Coordinates of C-alpha atoms and ligand atoms in Angstrom, one line a residue:
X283 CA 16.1 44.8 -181.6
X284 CA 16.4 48.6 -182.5
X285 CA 18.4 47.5 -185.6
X286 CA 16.3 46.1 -187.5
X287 CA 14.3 49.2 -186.9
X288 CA 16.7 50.8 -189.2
X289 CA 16.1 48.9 -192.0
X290 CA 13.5 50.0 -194.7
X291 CA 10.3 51.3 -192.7
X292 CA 10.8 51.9 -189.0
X293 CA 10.3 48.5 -187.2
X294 CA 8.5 47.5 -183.6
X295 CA 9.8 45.4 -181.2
X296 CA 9.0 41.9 -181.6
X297 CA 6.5 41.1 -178.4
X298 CA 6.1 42.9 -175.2
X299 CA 8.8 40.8 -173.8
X300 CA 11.5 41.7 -175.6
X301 CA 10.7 45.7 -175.6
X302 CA 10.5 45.0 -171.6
X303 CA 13.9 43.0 -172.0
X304 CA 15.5 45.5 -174.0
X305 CA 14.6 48.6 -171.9
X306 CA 15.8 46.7 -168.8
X307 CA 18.7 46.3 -170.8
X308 CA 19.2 50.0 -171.4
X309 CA 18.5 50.3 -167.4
X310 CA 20.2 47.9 -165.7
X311 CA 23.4 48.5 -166.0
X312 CA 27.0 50.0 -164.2
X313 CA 24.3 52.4 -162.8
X314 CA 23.2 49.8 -160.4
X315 CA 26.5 47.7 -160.1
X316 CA 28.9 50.8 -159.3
X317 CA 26.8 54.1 -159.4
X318 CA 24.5 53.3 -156.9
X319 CA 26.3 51.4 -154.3
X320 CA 29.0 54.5 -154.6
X321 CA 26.7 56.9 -154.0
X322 CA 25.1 55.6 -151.3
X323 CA 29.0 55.5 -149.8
X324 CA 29.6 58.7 -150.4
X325 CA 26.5 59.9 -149.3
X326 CA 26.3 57.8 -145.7
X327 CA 24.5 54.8 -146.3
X328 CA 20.8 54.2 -145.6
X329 CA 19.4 57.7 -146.3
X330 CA 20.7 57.7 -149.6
X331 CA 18.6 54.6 -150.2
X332 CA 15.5 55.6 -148.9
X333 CA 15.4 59.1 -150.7
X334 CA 16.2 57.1 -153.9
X335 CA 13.6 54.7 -153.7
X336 CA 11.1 57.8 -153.5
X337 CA 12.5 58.9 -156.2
X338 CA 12.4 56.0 -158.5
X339 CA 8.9 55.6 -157.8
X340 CA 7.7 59.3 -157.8
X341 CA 9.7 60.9 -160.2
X342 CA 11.0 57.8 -162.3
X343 CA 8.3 55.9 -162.7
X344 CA 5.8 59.0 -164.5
X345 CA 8.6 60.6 -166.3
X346 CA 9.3 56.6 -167.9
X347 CA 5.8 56.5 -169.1
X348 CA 6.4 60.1 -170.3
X349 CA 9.3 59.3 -172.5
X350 CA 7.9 56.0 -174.1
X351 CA 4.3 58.1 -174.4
X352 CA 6.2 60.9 -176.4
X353 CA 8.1 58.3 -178.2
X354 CA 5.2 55.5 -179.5
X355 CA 3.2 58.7 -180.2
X356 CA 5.4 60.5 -182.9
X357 CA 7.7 57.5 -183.7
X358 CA 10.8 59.6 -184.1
X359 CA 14.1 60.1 -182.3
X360 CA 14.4 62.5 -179.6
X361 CA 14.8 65.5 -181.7
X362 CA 12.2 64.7 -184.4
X363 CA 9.7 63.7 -181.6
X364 CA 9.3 67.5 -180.0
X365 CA 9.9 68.6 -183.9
X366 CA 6.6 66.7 -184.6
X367 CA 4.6 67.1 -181.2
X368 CA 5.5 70.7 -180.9
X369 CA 6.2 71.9 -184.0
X370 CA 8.3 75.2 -185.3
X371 CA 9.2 75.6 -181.5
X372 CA 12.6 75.4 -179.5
X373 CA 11.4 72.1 -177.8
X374 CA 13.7 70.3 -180.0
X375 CA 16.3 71.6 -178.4
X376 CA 15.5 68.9 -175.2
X377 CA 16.1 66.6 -178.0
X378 CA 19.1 68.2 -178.6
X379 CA 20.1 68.5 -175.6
X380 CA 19.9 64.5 -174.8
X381 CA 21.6 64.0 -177.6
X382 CA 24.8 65.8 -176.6
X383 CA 24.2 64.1 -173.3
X384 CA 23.8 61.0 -174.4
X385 CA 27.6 61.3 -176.2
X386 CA 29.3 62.4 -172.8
X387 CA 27.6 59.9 -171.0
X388 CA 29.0 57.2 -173.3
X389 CA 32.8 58.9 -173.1
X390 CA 33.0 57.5 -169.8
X391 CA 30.6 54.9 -169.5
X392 CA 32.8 53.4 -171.8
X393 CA 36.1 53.7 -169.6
X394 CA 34.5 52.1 -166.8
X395 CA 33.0 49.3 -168.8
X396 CA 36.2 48.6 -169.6
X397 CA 37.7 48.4 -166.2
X398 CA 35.3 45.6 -166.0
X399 CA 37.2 43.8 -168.6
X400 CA 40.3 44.4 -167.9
X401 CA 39.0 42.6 -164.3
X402 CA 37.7 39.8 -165.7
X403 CA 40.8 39.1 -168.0
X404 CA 43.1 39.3 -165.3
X405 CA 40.6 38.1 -162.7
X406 CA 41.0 34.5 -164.9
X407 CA 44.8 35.0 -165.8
X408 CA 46.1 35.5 -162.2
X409 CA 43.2 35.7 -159.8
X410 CA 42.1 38.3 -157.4
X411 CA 44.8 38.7 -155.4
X412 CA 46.0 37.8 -152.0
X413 CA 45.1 40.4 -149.3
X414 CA 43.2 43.5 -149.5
X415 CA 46.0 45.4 -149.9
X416 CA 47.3 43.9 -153.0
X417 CA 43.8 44.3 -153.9
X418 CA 44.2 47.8 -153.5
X419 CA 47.7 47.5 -155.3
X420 CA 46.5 45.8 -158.6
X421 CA 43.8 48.9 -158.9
X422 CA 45.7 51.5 -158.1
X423 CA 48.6 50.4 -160.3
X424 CA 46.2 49.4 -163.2
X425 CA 44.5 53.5 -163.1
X426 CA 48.4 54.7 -163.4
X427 CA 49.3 52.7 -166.1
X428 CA 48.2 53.7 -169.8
X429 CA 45.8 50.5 -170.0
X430 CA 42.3 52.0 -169.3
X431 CA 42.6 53.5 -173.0
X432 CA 43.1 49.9 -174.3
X433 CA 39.8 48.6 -172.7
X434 CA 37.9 51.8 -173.5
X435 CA 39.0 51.3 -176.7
X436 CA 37.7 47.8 -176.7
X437 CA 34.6 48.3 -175.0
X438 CA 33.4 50.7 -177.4
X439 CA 34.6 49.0 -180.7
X440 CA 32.0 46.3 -179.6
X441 CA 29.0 49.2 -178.8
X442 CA 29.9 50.4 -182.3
X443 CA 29.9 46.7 -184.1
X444 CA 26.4 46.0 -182.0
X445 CA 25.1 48.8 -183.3
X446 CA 26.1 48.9 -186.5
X447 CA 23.9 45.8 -186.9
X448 CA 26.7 42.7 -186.6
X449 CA 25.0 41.0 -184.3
X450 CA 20.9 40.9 -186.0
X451 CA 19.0 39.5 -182.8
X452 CA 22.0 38.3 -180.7
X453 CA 21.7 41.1 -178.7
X454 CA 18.3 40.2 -178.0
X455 CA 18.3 36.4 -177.2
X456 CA 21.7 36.7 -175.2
X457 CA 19.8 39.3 -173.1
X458 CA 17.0 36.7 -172.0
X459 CA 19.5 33.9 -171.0
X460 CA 22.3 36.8 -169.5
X461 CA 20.0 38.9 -167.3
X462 CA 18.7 36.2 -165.2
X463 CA 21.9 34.8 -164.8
X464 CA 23.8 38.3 -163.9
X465 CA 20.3 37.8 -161.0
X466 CA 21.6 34.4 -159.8
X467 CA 25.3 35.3 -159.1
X468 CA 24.3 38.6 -157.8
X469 CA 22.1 36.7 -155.4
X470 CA 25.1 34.2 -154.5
X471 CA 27.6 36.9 -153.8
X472 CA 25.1 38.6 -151.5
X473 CA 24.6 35.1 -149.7
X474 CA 28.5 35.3 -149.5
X475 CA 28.5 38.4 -148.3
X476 CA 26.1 38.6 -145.3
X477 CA 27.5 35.7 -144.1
X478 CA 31.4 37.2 -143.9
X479 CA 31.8 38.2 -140.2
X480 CA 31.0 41.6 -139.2
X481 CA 28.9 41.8 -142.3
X482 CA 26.0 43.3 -139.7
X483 CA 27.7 46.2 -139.8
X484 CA 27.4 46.7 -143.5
X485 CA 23.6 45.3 -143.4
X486 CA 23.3 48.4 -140.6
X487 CA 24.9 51.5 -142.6
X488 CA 23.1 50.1 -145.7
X489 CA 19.5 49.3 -144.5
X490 CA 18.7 50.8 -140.9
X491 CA 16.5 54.0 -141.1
X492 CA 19.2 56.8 -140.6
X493 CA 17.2 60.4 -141.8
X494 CA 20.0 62.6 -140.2
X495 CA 22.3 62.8 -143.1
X496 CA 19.5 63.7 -145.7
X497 CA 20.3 66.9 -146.7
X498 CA 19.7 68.9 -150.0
X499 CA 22.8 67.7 -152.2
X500 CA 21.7 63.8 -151.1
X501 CA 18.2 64.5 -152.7
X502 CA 19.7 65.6 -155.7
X503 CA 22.4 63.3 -156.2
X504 CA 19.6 60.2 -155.2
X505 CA 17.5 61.9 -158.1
X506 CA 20.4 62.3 -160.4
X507 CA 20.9 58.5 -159.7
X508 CA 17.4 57.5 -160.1
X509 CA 17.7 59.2 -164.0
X510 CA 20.9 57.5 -164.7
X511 CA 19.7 54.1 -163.5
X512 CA 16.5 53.7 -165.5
X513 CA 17.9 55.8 -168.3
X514 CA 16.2 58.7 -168.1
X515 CA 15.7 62.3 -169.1
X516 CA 17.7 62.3 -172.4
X517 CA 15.4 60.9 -174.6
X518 CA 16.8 57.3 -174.5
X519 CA 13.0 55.5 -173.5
X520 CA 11.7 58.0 -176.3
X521 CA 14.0 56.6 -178.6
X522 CA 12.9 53.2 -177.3
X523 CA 9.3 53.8 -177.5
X524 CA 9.5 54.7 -180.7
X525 CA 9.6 51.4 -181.4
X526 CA 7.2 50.3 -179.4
X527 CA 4.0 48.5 -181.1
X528 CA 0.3 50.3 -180.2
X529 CA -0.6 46.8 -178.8
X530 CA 1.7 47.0 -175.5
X531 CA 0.9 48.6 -172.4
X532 CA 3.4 51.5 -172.0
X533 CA 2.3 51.9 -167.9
X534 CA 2.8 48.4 -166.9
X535 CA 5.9 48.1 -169.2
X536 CA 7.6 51.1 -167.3
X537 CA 6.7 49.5 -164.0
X538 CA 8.3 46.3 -164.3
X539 CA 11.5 48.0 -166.3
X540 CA 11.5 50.2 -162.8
X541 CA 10.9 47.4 -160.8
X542 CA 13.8 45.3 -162.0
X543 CA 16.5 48.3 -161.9
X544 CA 15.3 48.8 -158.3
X545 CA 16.1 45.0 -157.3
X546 CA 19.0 44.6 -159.5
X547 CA 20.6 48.0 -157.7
X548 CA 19.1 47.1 -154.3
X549 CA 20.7 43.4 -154.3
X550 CA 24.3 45.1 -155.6
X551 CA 24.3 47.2 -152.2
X552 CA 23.8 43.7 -150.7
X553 CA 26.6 42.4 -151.9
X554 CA 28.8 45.5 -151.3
X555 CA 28.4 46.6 -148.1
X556 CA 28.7 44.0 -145.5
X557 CA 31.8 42.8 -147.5
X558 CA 33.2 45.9 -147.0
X559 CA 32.7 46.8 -143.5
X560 CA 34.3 43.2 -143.0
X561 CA 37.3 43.9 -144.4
X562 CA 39.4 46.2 -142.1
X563 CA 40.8 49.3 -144.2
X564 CA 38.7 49.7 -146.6
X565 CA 35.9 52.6 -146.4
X566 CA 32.2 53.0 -147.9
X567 CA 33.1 56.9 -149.1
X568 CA 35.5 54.7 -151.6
X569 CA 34.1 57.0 -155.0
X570 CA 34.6 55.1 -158.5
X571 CA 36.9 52.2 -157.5
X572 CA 34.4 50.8 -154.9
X573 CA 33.1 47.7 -156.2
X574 CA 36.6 47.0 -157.9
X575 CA 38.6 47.7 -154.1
X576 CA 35.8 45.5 -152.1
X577 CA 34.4 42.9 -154.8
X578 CA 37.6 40.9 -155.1
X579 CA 37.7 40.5 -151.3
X580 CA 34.8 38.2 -151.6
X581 CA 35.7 36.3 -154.7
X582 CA 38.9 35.9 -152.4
X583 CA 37.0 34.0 -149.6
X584 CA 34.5 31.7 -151.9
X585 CA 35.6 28.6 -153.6
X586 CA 35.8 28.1 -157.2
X587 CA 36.7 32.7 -156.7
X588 CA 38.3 32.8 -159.8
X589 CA 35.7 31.1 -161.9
X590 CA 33.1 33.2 -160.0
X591 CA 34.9 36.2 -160.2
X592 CA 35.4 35.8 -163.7
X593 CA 31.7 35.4 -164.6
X594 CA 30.8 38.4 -162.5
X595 CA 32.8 40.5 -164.3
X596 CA 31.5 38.7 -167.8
X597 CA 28.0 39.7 -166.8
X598 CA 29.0 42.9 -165.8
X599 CA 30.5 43.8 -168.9
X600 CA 27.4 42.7 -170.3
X601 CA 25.1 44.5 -168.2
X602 CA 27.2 47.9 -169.1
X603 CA 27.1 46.8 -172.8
X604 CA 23.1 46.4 -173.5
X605 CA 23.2 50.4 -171.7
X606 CA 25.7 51.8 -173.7
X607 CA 24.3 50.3 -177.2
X608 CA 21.1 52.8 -175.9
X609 CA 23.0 55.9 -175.5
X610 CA 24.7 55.5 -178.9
X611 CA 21.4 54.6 -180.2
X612 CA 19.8 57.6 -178.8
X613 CA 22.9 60.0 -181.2
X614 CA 22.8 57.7 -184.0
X615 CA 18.9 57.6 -184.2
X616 CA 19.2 61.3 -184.1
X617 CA 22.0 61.1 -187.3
X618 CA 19.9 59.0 -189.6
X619 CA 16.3 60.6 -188.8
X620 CA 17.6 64.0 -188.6
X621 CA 20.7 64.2 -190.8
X622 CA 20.1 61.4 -193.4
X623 CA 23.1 59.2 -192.5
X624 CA 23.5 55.8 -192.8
X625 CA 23.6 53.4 -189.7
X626 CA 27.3 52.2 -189.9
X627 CA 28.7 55.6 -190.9
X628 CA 26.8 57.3 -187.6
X629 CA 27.8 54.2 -185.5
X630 CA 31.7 54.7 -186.6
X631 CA 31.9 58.7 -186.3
X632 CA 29.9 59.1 -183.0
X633 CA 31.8 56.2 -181.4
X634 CA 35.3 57.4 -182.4
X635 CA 33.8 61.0 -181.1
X636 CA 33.3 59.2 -177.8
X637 CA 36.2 57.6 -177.6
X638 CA 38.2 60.5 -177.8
X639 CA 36.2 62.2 -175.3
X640 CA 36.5 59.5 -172.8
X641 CA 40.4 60.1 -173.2
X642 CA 40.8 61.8 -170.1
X643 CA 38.6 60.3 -167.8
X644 CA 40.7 56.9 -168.5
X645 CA 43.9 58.7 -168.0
X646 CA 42.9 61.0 -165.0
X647 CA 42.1 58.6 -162.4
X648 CA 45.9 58.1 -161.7
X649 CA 48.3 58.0 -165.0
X650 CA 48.0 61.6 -165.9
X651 CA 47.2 63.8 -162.9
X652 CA 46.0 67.3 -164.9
X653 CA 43.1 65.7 -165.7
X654 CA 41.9 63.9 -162.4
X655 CA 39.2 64.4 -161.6
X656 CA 37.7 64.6 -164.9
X657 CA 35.5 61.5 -165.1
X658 CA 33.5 62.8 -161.4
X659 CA 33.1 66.2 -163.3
X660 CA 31.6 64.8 -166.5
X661 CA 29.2 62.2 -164.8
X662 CA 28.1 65.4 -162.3
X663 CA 27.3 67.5 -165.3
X664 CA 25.9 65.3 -167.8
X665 CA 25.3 62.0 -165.9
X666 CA 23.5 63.6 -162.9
X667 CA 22.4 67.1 -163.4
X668 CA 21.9 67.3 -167.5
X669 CA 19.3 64.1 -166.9
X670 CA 17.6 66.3 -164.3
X671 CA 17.0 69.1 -166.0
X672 CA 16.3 67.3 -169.2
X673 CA 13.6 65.3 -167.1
X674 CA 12.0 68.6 -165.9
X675 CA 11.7 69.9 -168.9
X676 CA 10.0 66.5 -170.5
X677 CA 7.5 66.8 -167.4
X678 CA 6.5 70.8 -168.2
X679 CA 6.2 69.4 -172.1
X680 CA 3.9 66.8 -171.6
X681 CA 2.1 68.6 -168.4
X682 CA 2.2 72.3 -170.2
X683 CA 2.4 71.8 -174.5
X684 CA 1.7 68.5 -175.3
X685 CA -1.0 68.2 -172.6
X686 CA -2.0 65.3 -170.5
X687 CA -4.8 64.8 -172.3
X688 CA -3.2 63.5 -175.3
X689 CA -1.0 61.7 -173.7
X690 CA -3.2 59.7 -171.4
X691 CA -5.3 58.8 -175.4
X692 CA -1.5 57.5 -176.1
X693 CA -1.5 55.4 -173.3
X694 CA -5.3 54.2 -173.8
X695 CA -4.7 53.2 -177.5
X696 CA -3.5 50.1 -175.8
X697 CA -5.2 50.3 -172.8
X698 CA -8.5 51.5 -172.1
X699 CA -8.2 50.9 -168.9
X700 CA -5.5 53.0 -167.7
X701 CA -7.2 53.7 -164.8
X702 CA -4.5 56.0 -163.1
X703 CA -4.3 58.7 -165.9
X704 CA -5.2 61.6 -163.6
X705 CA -2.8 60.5 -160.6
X706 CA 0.0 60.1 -163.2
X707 CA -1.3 63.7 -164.7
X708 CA -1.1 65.3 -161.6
X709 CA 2.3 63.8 -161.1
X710 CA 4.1 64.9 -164.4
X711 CA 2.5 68.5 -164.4
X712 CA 2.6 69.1 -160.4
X713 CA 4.9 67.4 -158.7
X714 CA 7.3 66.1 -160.7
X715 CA 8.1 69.3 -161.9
X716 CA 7.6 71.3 -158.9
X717 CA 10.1 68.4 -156.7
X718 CA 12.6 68.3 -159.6
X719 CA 12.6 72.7 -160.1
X720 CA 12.7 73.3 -156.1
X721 CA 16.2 70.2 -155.2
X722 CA 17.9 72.1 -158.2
X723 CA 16.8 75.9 -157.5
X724 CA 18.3 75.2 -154.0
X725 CA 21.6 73.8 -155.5
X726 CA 22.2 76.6 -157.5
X727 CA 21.6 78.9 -155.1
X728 CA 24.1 76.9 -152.9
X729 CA 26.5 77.4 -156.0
X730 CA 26.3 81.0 -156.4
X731 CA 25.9 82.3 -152.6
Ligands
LIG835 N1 20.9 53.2 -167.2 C1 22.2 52.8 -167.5 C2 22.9 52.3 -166.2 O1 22.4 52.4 -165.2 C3 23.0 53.8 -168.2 C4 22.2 54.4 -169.3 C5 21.9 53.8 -170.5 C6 21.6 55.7 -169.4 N2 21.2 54.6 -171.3 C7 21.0 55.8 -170.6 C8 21.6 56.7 -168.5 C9 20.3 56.9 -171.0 C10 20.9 57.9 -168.9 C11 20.3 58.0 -170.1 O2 24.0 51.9 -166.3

């Protein structure tokens, strides 16, 4: 794992399989589980998902081999890559700027990740809950109380501990046995759910071909989403790649890494949605608290609820934990490459940094109501739009300074038989810029006028 990176001479992943493991780690995460299915709430359902599959695959999929391209090359963190592919110019400032990204990302990554485990300690101490609207109760009265702080600040103590190196390798053989079982329960509750009644309608809002409510803030916020999930445009897969041996394919890795965050998010909807259009009251345009109003309405109906609640929530956690030990990594890669620090002491002070900046988007959701709000605003700005931009501007480096050129020789180092280098050219200089440039010019020209 990325630790033992830090040790002595930078290190390599051990095999292909664990660097595809550990970047599916980074990816699949409360992006797929709560982002997504929120979004495509808020944004009305199957539109949503069809402009965020293009995405994933248009936009995603070439800026992923971009990032891990920039990253095998100059084996650096985000800032020292552009310092050493570009250097005495400003590019390091995209590093920069994914770094500070990657900390506000964390702040409340973490709170949420902690709602997770405050649902699966309660989940196996006194169950789900009775009817939906004691569902609804629980939630509500856990967001006004002062307890989000206390799972935020447990949820981050363990990114820091992982990171600081406590765990050598657990990280990395829990993911292999974790992952496919987060699959298997993911697949029950979807079984669960189609088969509640009225779960066609769900099935409908999610999955039948609806183009009238695409409009220009859906593209964005499906683009936005498509970043977030596979952990994109702040230097995180550079980070990752940096660790990446010259042996392993970097175009087939990024495909299967895309491939699995696109099931993983795809099967979460499946779950979601005809659950909740079978349970009378509750609404897909939910925000945040989605999964946590409509999940425990299923875990309700199953037998053995608790139990299987409980796990889900384990896995969860788990999910959000192997993501957030990336976006830490990404600031504290940046703190011993670039500033000479020592692993533990950049673990400590960036994750006490993030825990205080996560302070009011635990509190604001309902216990402290001048700062609601808050956690929406900070996941628009740096979660959504800061990815975006920081993913243009990796496409104009590697289409415009870097060149192409170079890049695809990257790529061919392992695989002389990257056949696709001048699509995947044309993509990162062409379209992906262009597409990306045009959804946000439009926004802030919706912003200003
Ligand atoms: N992709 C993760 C998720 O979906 C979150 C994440 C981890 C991330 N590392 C990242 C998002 C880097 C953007 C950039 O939950």
């Amino acid at each position: 794992m990325t630790h033992s990176a830090s040790v002595g001479t930078r290190g390599s992943w051990g095999s292909k399989l664990t660097f595809v493991l550990a970047a599916a780690g980074s990816a699949i995460g409360l992006g797929n589980i709560w982002g997504f299915p929120m979004l495509v709430g808020l944004y009305g359902g199957s539109g949503f998902v069809l402009v965020y599959l293009i995405c994933v695959l248009l936009l995603g999929v070439p800026v992923m081999i971009a990032e891990l391209t920039i990253g095998r090359s100059a084996r650096s963190d985000p800032v020292g890559a552009f310092k050493k592919l570009a250097p005495q110019s400003r590019w390091r400032f995209v590093g920069v700027l994914g770094v500070v990204t990657g900390l506000l990302i964390l702040s409340y990554y973490s709170v949420i990740a902690g709602w997770t485990l405050r649902y699966m300690v309660t989940t196996l101490t006194e169950g789900v809950g009775d009817s939906p609207a004691e569902i609804q109760t629980a939630f509500t009265g856990f967001l006004a109380s002062p307890w989000p702080l206390v799972f935020h600040a447990v949820f981050m103590a363990i990114t820091v501990w992982v990171v600081m190196g406590g765990v050598e390798g657990g990280i990395e053989r829990s993911t292999k046995i974790l992952m496919p079982f987060l699959l298997l329960i993911l697949l029950l509750l979807v079984l669960r759910s189609v088969t509640l009644e009225g779960a066609w309608r769900g099935i409908d809002f999610y999955l039948r071909p609806d183009l009238s409510k695409i409009s220009f803030s859906v593209v964005l916020a499906a683009m936005g989403q498509a970043f977030f999930s596979l952990s994109l445009g702040m230097g995180a897969m550079i980070t990752y790649g940096s660790y990446l041996s010259e042996k392993e394919d970097i175009a087939s890795s990024a495909l299967y890494v895309s491939l699995s965050d696109l099931l993983v998010a795809f099967l979460a909807g499946l779950a979601i949605f005809p659950a909740l259009f079978s349970v009378p009251g509750l609404r897909p345009d939910e925000g945040p608290a989605l999964i946590f109003l409509v999940l425990p309405n299923i875990f309700h109906a199953i037998p053995f609820g608790q139990l299987f609640g409980t796990t889900f929530y384990l896995l969860v956690a788990i999910a959000a934990l192997t993501s957030a030990i990336s976006l830490l990594e990404v600031v504290v890669a940046y703190l011993i490459d670039q500033r000479g620090w020592s692993r533990r002491r950049a673990a400590l002070v960036v994750g006490v940094l993030a825990y205080l900046l996560g302070v009011p988007s635990a509190l604001g959701e309902g216990y402290v109501p001048f700062f609601s709000g808050f956690l929406s605003r900070v996941d628009f700005l740096f979660g959504k739009l800061s990815l975006v931009i920081g993913g243009l501007l990796i496409c104009l480096f590697v289409g415009w300074r870097w060149g192409t050129a170079s890049a695809v020789a990257e790529i061919q180092r392992s695989n002389p038989g990257f056949r696709l280098g001048k699509a995947w050219s044309f993509l990162v200089k062409y379209l992906c810029p262009f597409a990306i440039a045009a959804i946000l010019i439009h926004q802030l020209a919706d912003l200003l006028l």
